[in-house]
Amino acid sequence: MKFLILNGVNLNLTGRREPDVYGARTLEAINREIAAFAKSRGCEVAFYQSNIEGELCAAIQSAEGIFDGIILNAGAYTHYSIALRDAISAVTVPVVEVHMSNVQAREEFRKNSVLTGVCRGEILGFGKNSYILALESFLL
Ligand code: DQA
């Protein structure tokens, strides 16, 4: 099985921005850990990050027929991108939404996701392990 780990806006700064919230590991280091976990579970992973909403939509569209699932941390787009929601609805590839922080325990505006309703599920609050748990959810 093959999965796309898709990171959105500002996630490229992980490890440098608000380390108390998102941890001190860089996105590259997190991706290496995800790759090692995937290997141990006999599946393949590919990684893509963009700060641009349209590029994230294009990545979701292109995943159709190629990936068995998408693990998506859309960053702040989570809270308002109808374009990303529509892209998820437009494909049959299942998407699991992830957040490193517990968005339910933060500012009010983070408590609403416009994506969750069209995702298979949501995992939040486990730091870098949110990605691993999302991958595991596809393998159960
Ligand atoms: C985030 C939570 C979002 O609210 C925020 O805008 C991010 C990261 C998380 O991983 O906890 O950029 O998706």
mmCIF file of C-alpha atoms and ligand atoms in Angstrom:
data_model
loop_
_atom_site.group_PDB
_atom_site.id
_atom_site.type_symbol
_atom_site.label_atom_id
_atom_site.label_comp_id
_atom_site.label_asym_id
_atom_site.label_seq_id
_atom_site.Cartn_x
_atom_site.Cartn_y
_atom_site.Cartn_z
ATOM 1 C CA MET A 1 0.000 0.000 0.000
ATOM 2 C CA LYS A 2 1.093 3.504 -0.755
ATOM 3 C CA PHE A 3 0.275 6.679 1.154
ATOM 4 C CA LEU A 4 0.791 10.375 0.580
ATOM 5 C CA ILE A 5 1.830 12.492 3.554
ATOM 6 C CA LEU A 6 0.602 15.924 2.608
ATOM 7 C CA ASN A 7 1.549 18.993 4.623
ATOM 8 C CA GLY A 8 0.123 22.434 4.081
ATOM 9 C CA VAL A 9 0.846 25.991 4.908
ATOM 10 C CA ASN A 10 3.690 26.790 7.357
ATOM 11 C CA LEU A 11 4.379 23.125 8.114
ATOM 12 C CA ASN A 12 7.765 23.560 6.402
ATOM 13 C CA LEU A 13 8.727 25.635 9.455
ATOM 14 C CA THR A 14 8.072 22.783 11.880
ATOM 15 C CA GLY A 15 10.907 22.564 14.400
ATOM 16 C CA ARG A 16 11.554 26.277 14.112
ATOM 17 C CA ARG A 17 8.134 27.834 14.704
ATOM 18 C CA GLU A 18 6.468 27.617 18.129
ATOM 19 C CA PRO A 19 8.451 24.539 19.255
ATOM 20 C CA ASP A 20 6.458 24.506 22.503
ATOM 21 C CA VAL A 21 3.350 23.803 20.410
ATOM 22 C CA TYR A 22 4.696 21.776 17.472
ATOM 23 C CA GLY A 23 7.876 20.256 18.885
ATOM 24 C CA ALA A 24 11.534 20.796 18.053
ATOM 25 C CA ARG A 25 11.872 18.250 15.254
ATOM 26 C CA THR A 26 11.983 19.534 11.695
ATOM 27 C CA LEU A 27 9.492 18.331 9.100
ATOM 28 C CA GLU A 28 12.343 16.475 7.382
ATOM 29 C CA ALA A 29 13.169 14.621 10.617
ATOM 30 C CA ILE A 30 9.494 13.800 11.176
ATOM 31 C CA ASN A 31 9.225 12.546 7.600
ATOM 32 C CA ARG A 32 12.254 10.296 8.138
ATOM 33 C CA GLU A 33 10.535 8.775 11.183
ATOM 34 C CA ILE A 34 7.324 8.258 9.209
ATOM 35 C CA ALA A 35 9.324 6.619 6.386
ATOM 36 C CA ALA A 36 11.034 4.269 8.861
ATOM 37 C CA PHE A 37 7.681 3.344 10.415
ATOM 38 C CA ALA A 38 6.145 2.779 6.970
ATOM 39 C CA LYS A 39 9.050 0.531 6.012
ATOM 40 C CA SER A 40 8.639 -1.494 9.192
ATOM 41 C CA ARG A 41 4.964 -1.975 8.288
ATOM 42 C CA GLY A 42 5.733 -2.882 4.674
ATOM 43 C CA CYS A 43 4.085 0.096 3.028
ATOM 44 C CA GLU A 44 5.319 2.980 0.921
ATOM 45 C CA VAL A 45 5.049 6.679 1.660
ATOM 46 C CA ALA A 46 5.586 9.807 -0.389
ATOM 47 C CA PHE A 47 5.869 13.316 1.003
ATOM 48 C CA TYR A 48 4.725 16.673 -0.286
ATOM 49 C CA GLN A 49 4.496 20.073 1.381
ATOM 50 C CA SER A 50 3.227 23.314 -0.044
ATOM 51 C CA ASN A 51 2.262 26.702 1.296
ATOM 52 C CA ILE A 52 -0.034 27.184 -1.684
ATOM 53 C CA GLU A 53 -3.666 26.115 -1.409
ATOM 54 C CA GLY A 54 -4.045 25.331 -5.132
ATOM 55 C CA GLU A 55 -0.955 23.116 -5.098
ATOM 56 C CA LEU A 56 -2.397 21.132 -2.209
ATOM 57 C CA CYS A 57 -5.670 20.721 -4.150
ATOM 58 C CA ALA A 58 -3.663 19.557 -7.183
ATOM 59 C CA ALA A 59 -1.785 17.035 -5.027
ATOM 60 C CA ILE A 60 -5.087 15.618 -3.748
ATOM 61 C CA GLN A 61 -6.466 15.387 -7.298
ATOM 62 C CA SER A 62 -3.278 13.680 -8.533
ATOM 63 C CA ALA A 63 -3.384 11.118 -5.722
ATOM 64 C CA GLU A 64 -6.453 9.472 -7.242
ATOM 65 C CA GLY A 65 -5.575 6.001 -8.494
ATOM 66 C CA ILE A 66 -1.992 6.265 -7.211
ATOM 67 C CA PHE A 67 -2.254 6.312 -3.437
ATOM 68 C CA ASP A 68 -4.340 4.168 -1.104
ATOM 69 C CA GLY A 69 -4.743 7.048 1.304
ATOM 70 C CA ILE A 70 -3.699 10.589 2.112
ATOM 71 C CA ILE A 71 -2.583 11.812 5.521
ATOM 72 C CA LEU A 72 -3.268 15.523 5.488
ATOM 73 C CA ASN A 73 -2.130 18.246 7.822
ATOM 74 C CA ALA A 74 -3.473 21.294 6.022
ATOM 75 C CA GLY A 75 -2.235 23.726 8.697
ATOM 76 C CA ALA A 76 -4.368 26.861 8.922
ATOM 77 C CA TYR A 77 -6.184 25.962 5.672
ATOM 78 C CA THR A 78 -7.986 23.369 7.792
ATOM 79 C CA HIS A 79 -10.110 26.067 9.272
ATOM 80 C CA TYR A 80 -11.353 27.796 6.126
ATOM 81 C CA SER A 81 -10.358 26.150 2.842
ATOM 82 C CA ILE A 82 -13.521 25.105 1.030
ATOM 83 C CA ALA A 83 -11.266 24.460 -1.983
ATOM 84 C CA LEU A 84 -9.401 21.738 -0.068
ATOM 85 C CA ARG A 85 -12.667 20.305 1.221
ATOM 86 C CA ASP A 86 -14.011 20.140 -2.341
ATOM 87 C CA ALA A 87 -10.784 18.507 -3.572
ATOM 88 C CA ILE A 88 -11.124 15.819 -0.882
ATOM 89 C CA SER A 89 -14.771 15.287 -1.861
ATOM 90 C CA ALA A 90 -13.819 15.040 -5.527
ATOM 91 C CA VAL A 91 -11.580 11.986 -5.109
ATOM 92 C CA THR A 92 -12.262 8.487 -3.850
ATOM 93 C CA VAL A 93 -8.890 8.169 -2.104
ATOM 94 C CA PRO A 94 -9.554 8.333 1.654
ATOM 95 C CA VAL A 95 -8.058 11.187 3.623
ATOM 96 C CA VAL A 96 -7.200 11.207 7.311
ATOM 97 C CA GLU A 97 -6.849 14.690 8.776
ATOM 98 C CA VAL A 98 -4.047 15.191 11.277
ATOM 99 C CA HIS A 99 -2.867 17.932 13.586
ATOM 100 C CA MET A 100 0.202 17.845 15.761
ATOM 101 C CA SER A 101 -1.356 20.097 18.385
ATOM 102 C CA ASN A 102 -4.663 19.534 20.148
ATOM 103 C CA VAL A 103 -6.594 22.169 18.224
ATOM 104 C CA GLN A 104 -9.610 21.638 20.524
ATOM 105 C CA ALA A 105 -7.551 22.963 23.438
ATOM 106 C CA ARG A 106 -6.380 26.107 21.641
ATOM 107 C CA GLU A 107 -7.981 29.275 20.237
ATOM 108 C CA GLU A 108 -11.713 29.149 19.308
ATOM 109 C CA PHE A 109 -10.976 29.633 15.597
ATOM 110 C CA ARG A 110 -8.930 26.409 15.555
ATOM 111 C CA LYS A 111 -11.783 24.317 16.939
ATOM 112 C CA ASN A 112 -13.590 24.247 13.612
ATOM 113 C CA SER A 113 -12.298 22.238 10.683
ATOM 114 C CA VAL A 114 -14.055 22.520 7.335
ATOM 115 C CA LEU A 115 -12.275 19.304 6.290
ATOM 116 C CA THR A 116 -13.233 16.750 8.956
ATOM 117 C CA GLY A 117 -16.708 16.136 7.516
ATOM 118 C CA VAL A 118 -15.260 14.816 4.257
ATOM 119 C CA CYS A 119 -12.318 12.946 5.808
ATOM 120 C CA ARG A 120 -12.293 9.330 6.972
ATOM 121 C CA GLY A 121 -11.280 10.536 10.408
ATOM 122 C CA GLU A 122 -9.163 12.961 12.346
ATOM 123 C CA ILE A 123 -6.163 12.517 14.651
ATOM 124 C CA LEU A 124 -4.922 15.398 16.721
ATOM 125 C CA GLY A 125 -2.742 16.299 19.636
ATOM 126 C CA PHE A 126 -0.025 13.649 19.464
ATOM 127 C CA GLY A 127 2.748 15.769 17.977
ATOM 128 C CA LYS A 128 4.717 13.983 15.271
ATOM 129 C CA ASN A 129 3.009 10.740 16.278
ATOM 130 C CA SER A 130 -0.281 12.073 14.885
ATOM 131 C CA TYR A 131 1.113 11.179 11.436
ATOM 132 C CA ILE A 132 2.189 7.704 12.583
ATOM 133 C CA LEU A 133 -1.211 7.042 14.181
ATOM 134 C CA ALA A 134 -2.953 8.174 10.996
ATOM 135 C CA LEU A 135 -0.815 5.792 8.951
ATOM 136 C CA GLU A 136 -1.552 3.024 11.428
ATOM 137 C CA SER A 137 -5.291 3.701 11.015
ATOM 138 C CA PHE A 138 -4.992 2.772 7.341
ATOM 139 C CA LEU A 139 -3.154 -0.452 8.194
ATOM 140 C CA LEU A 140 -5.546 -1.813 10.838
HETATM 141 C C1 DQA B 1 -1.889 22.481 12.914
HETATM 142 C C2 DQA B 1 -2.966 23.268 13.684
HETATM 143 C C3 DQA B 1 -3.446 24.462 12.880
HETATM 144 O O1 DQA B 1 -4.440 25.172 13.605
HETATM 145 C C4 DQA B 1 -2.301 25.396 12.590
HETATM 146 O O2 DQA B 1 -2.738 26.475 11.782
HETATM 147 C C5 DQA B 1 -1.126 24.707 11.987
HETATM 148 C C6 DQA B 1 -0.753 23.391 12.481
HETATM 149 C C7 DQA B 1 -1.289 21.339 13.775
HETATM 150 O O3 DQA B 1 -0.597 20.489 13.195
HETATM 151 O O4 DQA B 1 -1.476 21.319 14.990
HETATM 152 O O5 DQA B 1 -0.440 25.263 11.145
HETATM 153 O O6 DQA B 1 -2.490 21.896 11.778
#
